[in-house]
CSV table of C-alpha atoms (C1' of nucleotides) in Angstrom, one decimal:
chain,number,residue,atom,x,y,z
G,1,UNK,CA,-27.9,207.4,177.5
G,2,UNK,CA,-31.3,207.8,177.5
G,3,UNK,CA,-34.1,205.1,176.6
G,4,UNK,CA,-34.3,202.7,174.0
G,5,UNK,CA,-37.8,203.8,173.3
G,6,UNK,CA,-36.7,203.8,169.2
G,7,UNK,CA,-38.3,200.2,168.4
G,8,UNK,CA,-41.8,201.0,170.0
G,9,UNK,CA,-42.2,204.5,168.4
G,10,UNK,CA,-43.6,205.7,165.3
G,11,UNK,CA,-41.2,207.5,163.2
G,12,UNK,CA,-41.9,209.9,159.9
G,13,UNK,CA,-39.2,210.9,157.9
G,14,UNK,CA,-39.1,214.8,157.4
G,15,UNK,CA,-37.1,217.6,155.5
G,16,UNK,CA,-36.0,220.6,157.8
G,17,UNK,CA,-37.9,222.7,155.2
G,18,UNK,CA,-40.8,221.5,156.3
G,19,UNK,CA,-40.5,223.1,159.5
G,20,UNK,CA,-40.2,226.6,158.0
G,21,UNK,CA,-41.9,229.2,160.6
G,22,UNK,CA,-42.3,226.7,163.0
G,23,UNK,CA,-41.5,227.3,166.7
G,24,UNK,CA,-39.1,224.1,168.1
G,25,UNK,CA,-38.0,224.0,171.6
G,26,UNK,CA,-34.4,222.1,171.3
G,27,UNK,CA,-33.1,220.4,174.9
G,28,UNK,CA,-30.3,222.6,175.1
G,29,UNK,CA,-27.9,220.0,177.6
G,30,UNK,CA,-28.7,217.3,174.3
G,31,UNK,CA,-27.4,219.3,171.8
G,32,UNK,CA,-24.3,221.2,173.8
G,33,UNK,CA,-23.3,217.7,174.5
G,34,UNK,CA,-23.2,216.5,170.9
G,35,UNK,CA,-21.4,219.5,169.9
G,36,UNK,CA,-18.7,218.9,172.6
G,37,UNK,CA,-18.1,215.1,171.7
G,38,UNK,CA,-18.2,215.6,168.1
G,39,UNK,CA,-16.9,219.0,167.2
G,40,UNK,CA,-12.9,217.8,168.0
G,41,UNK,CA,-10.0,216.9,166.1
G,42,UNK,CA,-8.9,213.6,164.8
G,43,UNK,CA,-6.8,212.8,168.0
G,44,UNK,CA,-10.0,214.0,169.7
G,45,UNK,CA,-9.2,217.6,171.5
G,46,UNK,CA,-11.5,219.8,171.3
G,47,UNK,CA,-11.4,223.2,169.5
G,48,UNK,CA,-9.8,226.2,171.7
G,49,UNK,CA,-8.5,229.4,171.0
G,50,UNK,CA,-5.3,230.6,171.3
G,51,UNK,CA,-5.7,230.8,175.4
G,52,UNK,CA,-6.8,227.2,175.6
G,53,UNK,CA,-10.5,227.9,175.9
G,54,UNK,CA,-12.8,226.0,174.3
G,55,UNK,CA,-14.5,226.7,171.7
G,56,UNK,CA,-16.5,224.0,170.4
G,57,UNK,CA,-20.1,224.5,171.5
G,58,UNK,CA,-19.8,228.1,170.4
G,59,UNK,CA,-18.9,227.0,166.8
G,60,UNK,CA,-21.4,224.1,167.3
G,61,UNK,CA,-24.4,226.4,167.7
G,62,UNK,CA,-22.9,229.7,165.6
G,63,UNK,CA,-23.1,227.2,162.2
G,64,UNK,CA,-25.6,224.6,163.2
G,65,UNK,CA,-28.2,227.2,164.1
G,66,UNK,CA,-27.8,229.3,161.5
G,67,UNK,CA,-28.6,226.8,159.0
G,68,UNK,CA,-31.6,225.9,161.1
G,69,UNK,CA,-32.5,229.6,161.6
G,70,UNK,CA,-32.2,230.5,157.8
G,71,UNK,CA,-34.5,227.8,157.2
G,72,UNK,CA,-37.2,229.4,158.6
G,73,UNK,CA,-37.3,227.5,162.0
G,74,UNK,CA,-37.7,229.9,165.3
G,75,UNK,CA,-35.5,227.9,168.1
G,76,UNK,CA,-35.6,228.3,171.5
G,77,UNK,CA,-33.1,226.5,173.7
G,78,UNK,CA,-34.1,224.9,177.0
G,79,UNK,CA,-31.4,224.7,179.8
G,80,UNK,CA,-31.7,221.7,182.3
G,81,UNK,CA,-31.2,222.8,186.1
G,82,UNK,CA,-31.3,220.7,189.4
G,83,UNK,CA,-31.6,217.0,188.8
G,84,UNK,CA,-34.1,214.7,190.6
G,85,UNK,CA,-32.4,212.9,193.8
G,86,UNK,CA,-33.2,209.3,191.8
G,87,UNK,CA,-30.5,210.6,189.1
G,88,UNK,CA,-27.8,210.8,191.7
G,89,UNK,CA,-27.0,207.6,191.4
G,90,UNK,CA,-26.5,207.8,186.9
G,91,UNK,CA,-24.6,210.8,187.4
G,92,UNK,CA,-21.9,209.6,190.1
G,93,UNK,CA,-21.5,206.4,187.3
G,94,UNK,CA,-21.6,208.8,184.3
G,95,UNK,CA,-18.5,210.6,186.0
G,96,UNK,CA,-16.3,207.4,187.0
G,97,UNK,CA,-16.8,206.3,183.3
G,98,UNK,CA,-15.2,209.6,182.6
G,99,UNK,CA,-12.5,209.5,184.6
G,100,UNK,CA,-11.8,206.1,183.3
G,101,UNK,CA,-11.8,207.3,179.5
G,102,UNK,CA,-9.6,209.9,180.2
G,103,UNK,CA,-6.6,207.4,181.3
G,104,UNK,CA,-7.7,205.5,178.1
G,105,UNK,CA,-7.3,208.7,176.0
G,106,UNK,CA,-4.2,209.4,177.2
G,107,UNK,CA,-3.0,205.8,176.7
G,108,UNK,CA,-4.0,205.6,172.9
G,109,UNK,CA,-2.7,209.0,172.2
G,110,UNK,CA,1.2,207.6,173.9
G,111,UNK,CA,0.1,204.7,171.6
G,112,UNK,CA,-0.7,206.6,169.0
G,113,UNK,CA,-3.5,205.5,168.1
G,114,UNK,CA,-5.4,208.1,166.7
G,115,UNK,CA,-9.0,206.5,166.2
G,116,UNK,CA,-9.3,205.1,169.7
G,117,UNK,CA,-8.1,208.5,171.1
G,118,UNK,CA,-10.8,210.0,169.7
G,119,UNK,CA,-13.7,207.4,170.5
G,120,UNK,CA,-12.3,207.6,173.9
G,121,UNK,CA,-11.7,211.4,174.3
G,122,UNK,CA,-15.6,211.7,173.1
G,123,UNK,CA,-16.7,209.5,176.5
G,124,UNK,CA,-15.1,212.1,178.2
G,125,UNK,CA,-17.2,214.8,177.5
G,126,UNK,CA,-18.0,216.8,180.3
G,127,UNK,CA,-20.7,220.0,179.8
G,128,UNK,CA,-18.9,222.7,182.2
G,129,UNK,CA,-21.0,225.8,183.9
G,130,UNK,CA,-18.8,228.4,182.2
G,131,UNK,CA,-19.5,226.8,178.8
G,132,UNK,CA,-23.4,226.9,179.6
G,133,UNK,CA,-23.1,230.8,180.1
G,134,UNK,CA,-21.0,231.1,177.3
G,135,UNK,CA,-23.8,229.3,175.4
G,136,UNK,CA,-26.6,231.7,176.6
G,137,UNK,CA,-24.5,234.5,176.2
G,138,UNK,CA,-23.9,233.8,172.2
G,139,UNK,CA,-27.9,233.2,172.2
G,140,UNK,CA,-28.7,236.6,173.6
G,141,UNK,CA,-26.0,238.0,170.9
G,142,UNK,CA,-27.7,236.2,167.8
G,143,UNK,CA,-31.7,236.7,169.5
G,144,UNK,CA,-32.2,233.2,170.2
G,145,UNK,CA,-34.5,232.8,173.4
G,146,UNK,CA,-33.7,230.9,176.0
G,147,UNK,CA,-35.0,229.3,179.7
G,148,UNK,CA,-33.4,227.6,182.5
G,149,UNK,CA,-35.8,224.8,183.6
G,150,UNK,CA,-36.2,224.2,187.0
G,151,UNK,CA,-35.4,220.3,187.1
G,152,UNK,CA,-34.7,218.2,183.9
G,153,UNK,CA,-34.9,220.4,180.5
G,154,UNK,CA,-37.2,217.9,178.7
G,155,UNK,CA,-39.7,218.3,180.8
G,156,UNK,CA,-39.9,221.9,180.3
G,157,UNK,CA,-39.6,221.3,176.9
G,158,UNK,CA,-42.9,219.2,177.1
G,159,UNK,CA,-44.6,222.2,178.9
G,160,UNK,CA,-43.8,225.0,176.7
G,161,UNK,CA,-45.8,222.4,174.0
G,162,UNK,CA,-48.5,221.9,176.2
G,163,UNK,CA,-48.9,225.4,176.6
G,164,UNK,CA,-48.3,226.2,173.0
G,165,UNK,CA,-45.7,228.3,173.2
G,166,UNK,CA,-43.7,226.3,170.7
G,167,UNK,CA,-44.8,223.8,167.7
G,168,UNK,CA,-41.9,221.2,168.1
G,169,UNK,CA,-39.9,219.9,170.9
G,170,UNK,CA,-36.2,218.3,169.7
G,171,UNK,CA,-33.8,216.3,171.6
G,172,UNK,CA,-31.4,212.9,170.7
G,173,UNK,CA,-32.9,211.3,173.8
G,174,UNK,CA,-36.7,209.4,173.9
G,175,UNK,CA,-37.1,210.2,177.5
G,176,UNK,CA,-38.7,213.6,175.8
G,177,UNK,CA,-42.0,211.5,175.2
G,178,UNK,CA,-42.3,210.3,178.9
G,179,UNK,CA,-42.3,213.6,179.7
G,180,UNK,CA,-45.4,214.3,177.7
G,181,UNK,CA,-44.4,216.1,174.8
G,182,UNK,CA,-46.1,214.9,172.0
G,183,UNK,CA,-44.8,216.5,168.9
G,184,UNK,CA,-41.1,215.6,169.1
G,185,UNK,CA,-38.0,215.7,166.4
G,186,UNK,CA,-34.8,213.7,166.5
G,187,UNK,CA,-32.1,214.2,164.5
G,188,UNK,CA,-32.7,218.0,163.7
G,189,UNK,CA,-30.0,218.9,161.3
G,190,UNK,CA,-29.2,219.4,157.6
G,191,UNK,CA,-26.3,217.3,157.3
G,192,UNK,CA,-26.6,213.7,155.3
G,193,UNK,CA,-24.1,211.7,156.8
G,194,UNK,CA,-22.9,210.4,160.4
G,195,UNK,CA,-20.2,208.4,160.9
G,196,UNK,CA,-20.9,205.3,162.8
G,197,UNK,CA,-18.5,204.6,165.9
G,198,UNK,CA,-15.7,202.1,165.9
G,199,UNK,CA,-16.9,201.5,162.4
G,200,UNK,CA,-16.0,202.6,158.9
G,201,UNK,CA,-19.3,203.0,157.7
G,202,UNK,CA,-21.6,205.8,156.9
G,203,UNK,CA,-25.2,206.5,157.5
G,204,UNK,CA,-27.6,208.5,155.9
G,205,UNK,CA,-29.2,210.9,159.2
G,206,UNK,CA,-32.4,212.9,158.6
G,207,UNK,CA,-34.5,214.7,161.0
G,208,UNK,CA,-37.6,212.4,162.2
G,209,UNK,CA,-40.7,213.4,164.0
G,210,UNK,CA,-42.2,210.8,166.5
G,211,UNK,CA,-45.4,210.3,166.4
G,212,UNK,CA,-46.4,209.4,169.2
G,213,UNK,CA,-50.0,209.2,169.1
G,214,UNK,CA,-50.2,207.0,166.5
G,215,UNK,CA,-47.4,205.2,168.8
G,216,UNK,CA,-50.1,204.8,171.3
G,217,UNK,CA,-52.4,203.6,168.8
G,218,UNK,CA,-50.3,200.8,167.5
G,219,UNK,CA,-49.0,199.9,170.9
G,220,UNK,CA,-51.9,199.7,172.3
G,221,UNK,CA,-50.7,201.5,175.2
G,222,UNK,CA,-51.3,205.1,176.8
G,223,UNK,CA,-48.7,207.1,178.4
G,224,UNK,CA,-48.8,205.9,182.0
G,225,UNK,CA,-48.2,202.4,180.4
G,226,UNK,CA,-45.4,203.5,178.2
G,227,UNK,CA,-43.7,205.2,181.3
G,228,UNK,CA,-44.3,201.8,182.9
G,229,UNK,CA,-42.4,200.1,180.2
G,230,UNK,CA,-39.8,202.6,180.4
G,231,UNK,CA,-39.4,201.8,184.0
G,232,UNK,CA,-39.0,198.2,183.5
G,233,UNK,CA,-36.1,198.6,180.9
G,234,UNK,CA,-34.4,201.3,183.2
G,235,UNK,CA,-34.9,205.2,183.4
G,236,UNK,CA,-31.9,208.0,184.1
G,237,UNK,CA,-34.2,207.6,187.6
G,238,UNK,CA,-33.7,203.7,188.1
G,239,UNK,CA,-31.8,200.7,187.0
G,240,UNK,CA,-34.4,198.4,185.6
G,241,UNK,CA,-34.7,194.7,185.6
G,242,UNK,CA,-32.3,192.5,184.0
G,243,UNK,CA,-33.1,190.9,180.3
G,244,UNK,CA,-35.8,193.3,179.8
G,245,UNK,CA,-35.2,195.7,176.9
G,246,UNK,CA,-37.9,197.5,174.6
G,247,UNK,CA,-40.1,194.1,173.3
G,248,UNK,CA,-40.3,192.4,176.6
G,249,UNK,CA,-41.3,194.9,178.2
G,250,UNK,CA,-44.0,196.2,176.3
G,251,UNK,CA,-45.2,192.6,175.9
G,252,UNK,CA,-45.0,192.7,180.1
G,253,UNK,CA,-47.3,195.7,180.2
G,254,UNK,CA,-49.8,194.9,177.3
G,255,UNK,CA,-50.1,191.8,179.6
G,256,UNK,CA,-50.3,193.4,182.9
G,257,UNK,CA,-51.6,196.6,182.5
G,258,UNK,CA,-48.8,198.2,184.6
G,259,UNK,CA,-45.4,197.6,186.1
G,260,UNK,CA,-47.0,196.0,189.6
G,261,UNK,CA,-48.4,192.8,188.2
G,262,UNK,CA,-45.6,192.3,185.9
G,263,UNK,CA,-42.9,192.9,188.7
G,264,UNK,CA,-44.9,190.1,190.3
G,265,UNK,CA,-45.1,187.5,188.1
G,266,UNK,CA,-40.8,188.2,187.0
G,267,UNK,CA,-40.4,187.8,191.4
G,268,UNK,CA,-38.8,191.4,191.1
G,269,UNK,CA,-39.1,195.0,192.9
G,270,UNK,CA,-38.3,198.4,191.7
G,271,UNK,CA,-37.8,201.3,194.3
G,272,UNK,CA,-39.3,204.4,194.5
G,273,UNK,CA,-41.9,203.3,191.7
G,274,UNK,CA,-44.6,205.7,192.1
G,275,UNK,CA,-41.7,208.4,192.7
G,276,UNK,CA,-40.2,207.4,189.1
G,277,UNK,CA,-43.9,207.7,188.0
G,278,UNK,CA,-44.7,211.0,189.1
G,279,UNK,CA,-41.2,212.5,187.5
G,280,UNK,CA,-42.3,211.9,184.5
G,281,UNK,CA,-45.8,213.1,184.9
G,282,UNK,CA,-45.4,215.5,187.5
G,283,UNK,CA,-42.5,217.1,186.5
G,284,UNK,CA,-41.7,221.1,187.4
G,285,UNK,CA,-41.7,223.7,185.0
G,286,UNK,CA,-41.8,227.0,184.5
G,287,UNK,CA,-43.8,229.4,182.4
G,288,UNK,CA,-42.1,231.0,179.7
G,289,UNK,CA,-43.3,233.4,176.6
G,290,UNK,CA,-40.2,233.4,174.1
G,291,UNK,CA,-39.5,236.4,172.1
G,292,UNK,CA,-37.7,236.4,169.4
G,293,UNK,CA,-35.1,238.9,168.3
G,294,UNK,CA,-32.4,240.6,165.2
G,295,UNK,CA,-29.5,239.3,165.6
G,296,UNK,CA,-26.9,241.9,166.8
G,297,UNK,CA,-24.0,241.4,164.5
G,298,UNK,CA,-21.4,243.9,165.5
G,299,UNK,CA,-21.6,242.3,169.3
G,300,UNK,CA,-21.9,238.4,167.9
G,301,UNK,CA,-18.6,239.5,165.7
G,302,UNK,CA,-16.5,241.1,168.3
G,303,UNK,CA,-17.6,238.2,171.1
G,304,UNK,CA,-16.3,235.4,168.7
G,305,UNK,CA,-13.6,237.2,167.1
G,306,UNK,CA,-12.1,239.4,169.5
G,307,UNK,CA,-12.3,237.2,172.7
G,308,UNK,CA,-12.7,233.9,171.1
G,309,UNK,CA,-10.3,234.3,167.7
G,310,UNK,CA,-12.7,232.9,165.1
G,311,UNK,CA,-12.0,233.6,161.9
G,312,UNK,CA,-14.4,237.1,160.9
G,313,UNK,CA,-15.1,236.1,157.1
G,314,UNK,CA,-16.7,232.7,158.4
G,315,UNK,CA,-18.5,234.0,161.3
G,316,UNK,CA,-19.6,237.1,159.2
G,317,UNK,CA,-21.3,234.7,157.0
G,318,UNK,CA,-23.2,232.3,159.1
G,319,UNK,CA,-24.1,235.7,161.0
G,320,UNK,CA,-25.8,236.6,157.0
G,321,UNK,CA,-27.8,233.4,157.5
G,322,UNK,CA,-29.6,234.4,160.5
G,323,UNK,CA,-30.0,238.3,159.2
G,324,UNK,CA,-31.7,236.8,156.3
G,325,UNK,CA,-33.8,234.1,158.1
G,326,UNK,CA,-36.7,233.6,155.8
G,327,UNK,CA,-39.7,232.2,158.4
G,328,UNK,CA,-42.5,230.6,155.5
G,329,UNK,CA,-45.5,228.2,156.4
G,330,UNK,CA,-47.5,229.0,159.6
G,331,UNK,CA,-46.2,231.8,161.3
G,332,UNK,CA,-49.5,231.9,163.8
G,333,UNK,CA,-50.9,229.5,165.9
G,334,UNK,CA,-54.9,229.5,166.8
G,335,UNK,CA,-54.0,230.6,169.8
G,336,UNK,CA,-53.3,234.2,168.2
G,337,UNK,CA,-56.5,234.5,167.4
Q,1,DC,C1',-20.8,219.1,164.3
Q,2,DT,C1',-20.4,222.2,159.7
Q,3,DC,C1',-17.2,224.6,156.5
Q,4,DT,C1',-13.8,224.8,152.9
Q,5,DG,C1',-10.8,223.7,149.2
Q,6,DC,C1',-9.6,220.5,145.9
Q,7,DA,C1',-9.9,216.4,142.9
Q,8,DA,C1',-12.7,213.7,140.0
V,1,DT,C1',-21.6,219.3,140.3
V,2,DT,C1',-20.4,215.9,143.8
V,3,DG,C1',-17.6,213.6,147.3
V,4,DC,C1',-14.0,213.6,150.3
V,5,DA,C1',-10.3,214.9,153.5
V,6,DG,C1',-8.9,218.0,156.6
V,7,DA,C1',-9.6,222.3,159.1
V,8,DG,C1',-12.0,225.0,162.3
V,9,DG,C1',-10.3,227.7,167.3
DNA sequence: CTCTGCAA
DNA sequence: TTGCAGAGG
């Protein structure tokens, strides 16, 4: 999913204390989605209570949040809403691929074969409306702000930067820098180690800011360019051109300038070009002022325990974390002034 | 994903 | 104290 923008950009390792009292928009679709394929159990079902809802994403953002929160960072979640036409096409593939893991899950798991149930129970990860509102209802409980973008979430994380109403935008995918936002953080978490899939192994995971000015300045390239490359490799908006991947086509567009003259010279076409442009630079938003707020403790406690069964001494102590959330650094941006 | 309990 | 396996809901 997303682009393979990773090989052009210019990463800088960073500790999450660094971000202490800093205000980072998170894509809120990106990181519901990692807690639903990863927050499951070895055969790969995902956490319910005792009436078979699920649970995951609740327990994903209760626990990772409140070690972000504690930290010092000030989050605010951005919802995607309507997608662009040009996605129609990603989306009806996205859900066939689903469909098709599912008969795989439940072929390992009559198998028993625990590790490819899992793998394949992960591609079937589907975000459900009830589990958005679920989401936004345990945000408003702990005084997280949150926004539902008009069209696709990283754009309107991009604009809440632009209009400096947060520090940081964070989201797995690299799309978030076609959008325009320039100070952008992968990885955000606290946690070392990821397991790598179909793999044994271990990797060491830290949260990385791109920089992508200094991206620009080593590429050689401006953002209108590096959308053009992104449109050669293939966007969530169009398929892109065979055999071109990250280093071919930025060598196509330091050549050419932009996508036209190197479509030309490979004897290719891509629809709807200036349409794919003019999503990622044109892209609707909305204006939005987030407020931060207490947590309210009794209500968080009594949502996840009473309705959802989890267990009061854990929840009572992540709840602690964002009670005692200790904001350091810049807490005021020269726009207070 | 993060948390917890236990072994080294 | 650290690392790991297994649980969490």
């Amino acid at each position: 999913m997303g682009i393979q923008l990773g090989p052009l950009l210019e990463t800088r390792k960073i500790k999450v204390e660094e971000l202490s009292g800093q205000r980072v928009a998170i894509d809120g679709f990106n990181v519901l989605y990692q807690f639903l394929t990863s927050i499951r159990q070895a055969d790969g079902s995902l956490l319910t209570d005792p009436k078979g809802r699920v649970t995951s994403h609740l327990s994903g953002i209760l626990f990772r949040f409140s070690k972000l929160v504690e930290k010092g960072l000030k989050l605010c979640i951005v919802f995607d809403g309507k997608p662009p036409a040009l996605k129609k096409n990603l989306l009806e593939q996205r859900r066939r691929r689903k469909i098709k893991a599912q008969i795989e899950w439940e072929a390992a798991i009559e198998a028993g074969d625990t590790e490819t149930a899992r793998t394949k129970a992960q591609q079937t990860t589907r975000l459900e409306s009830h589990m958005i509102n679920e989401s936004k209802k345990l945000l408003d409980l702990l005084g997280i702000p949150w926004v539902d973008a008009p069209s696709e979430g990283e754009a309107q994380v991009a604009s809440l930067l632009n209009q400096g109403m947060v520090d940081y935008g964070a989201s797995q995918d690299f799309d978030t820098v076609l959008f325009g936002a320039s100070k952008f953080i992968r990885n955000l978490t606290l946690s070392g180690r990821r397991k790598l899939p179909k793999q044994q192994k271990w990797v060491e995971v830290s949260p990385e800011i791109i920089d992508l000015e200094m991206s620009f300045q080593k590429l050689e390239l401006n953002r209108e360019q590096l959308i053009d490359v992104a449109i050669l490799m293939g966007t969530d908006f169009n398929p892109g051109i065979d055999g071109v991947g990250p280093k071919r086509g930025l060598k196509l567009i330091q050549e050419f300038g932009k996508a036209e003259g190197a479509l030309e010279k490979l004897g290719k076409e891509i629809k709807n070009l200036d349409e794919i442009r003019s999503l990622f630079l044109e892209h609707p938003f909305v204006d939005f002022n987030p407020e931060w707020k207490t947590p309210n403790v009794e209500s968080t406690l009594s949502y996840l325990c009473d309705d959802f069964s989890f267990n009061k001494v854990r929840v009572e102590k992540a709840l602690e974390k964002y009670v005692d959330a200790k904001p350091r650094g810049r807490q005021f941006t020269l726009g207070d002034f």
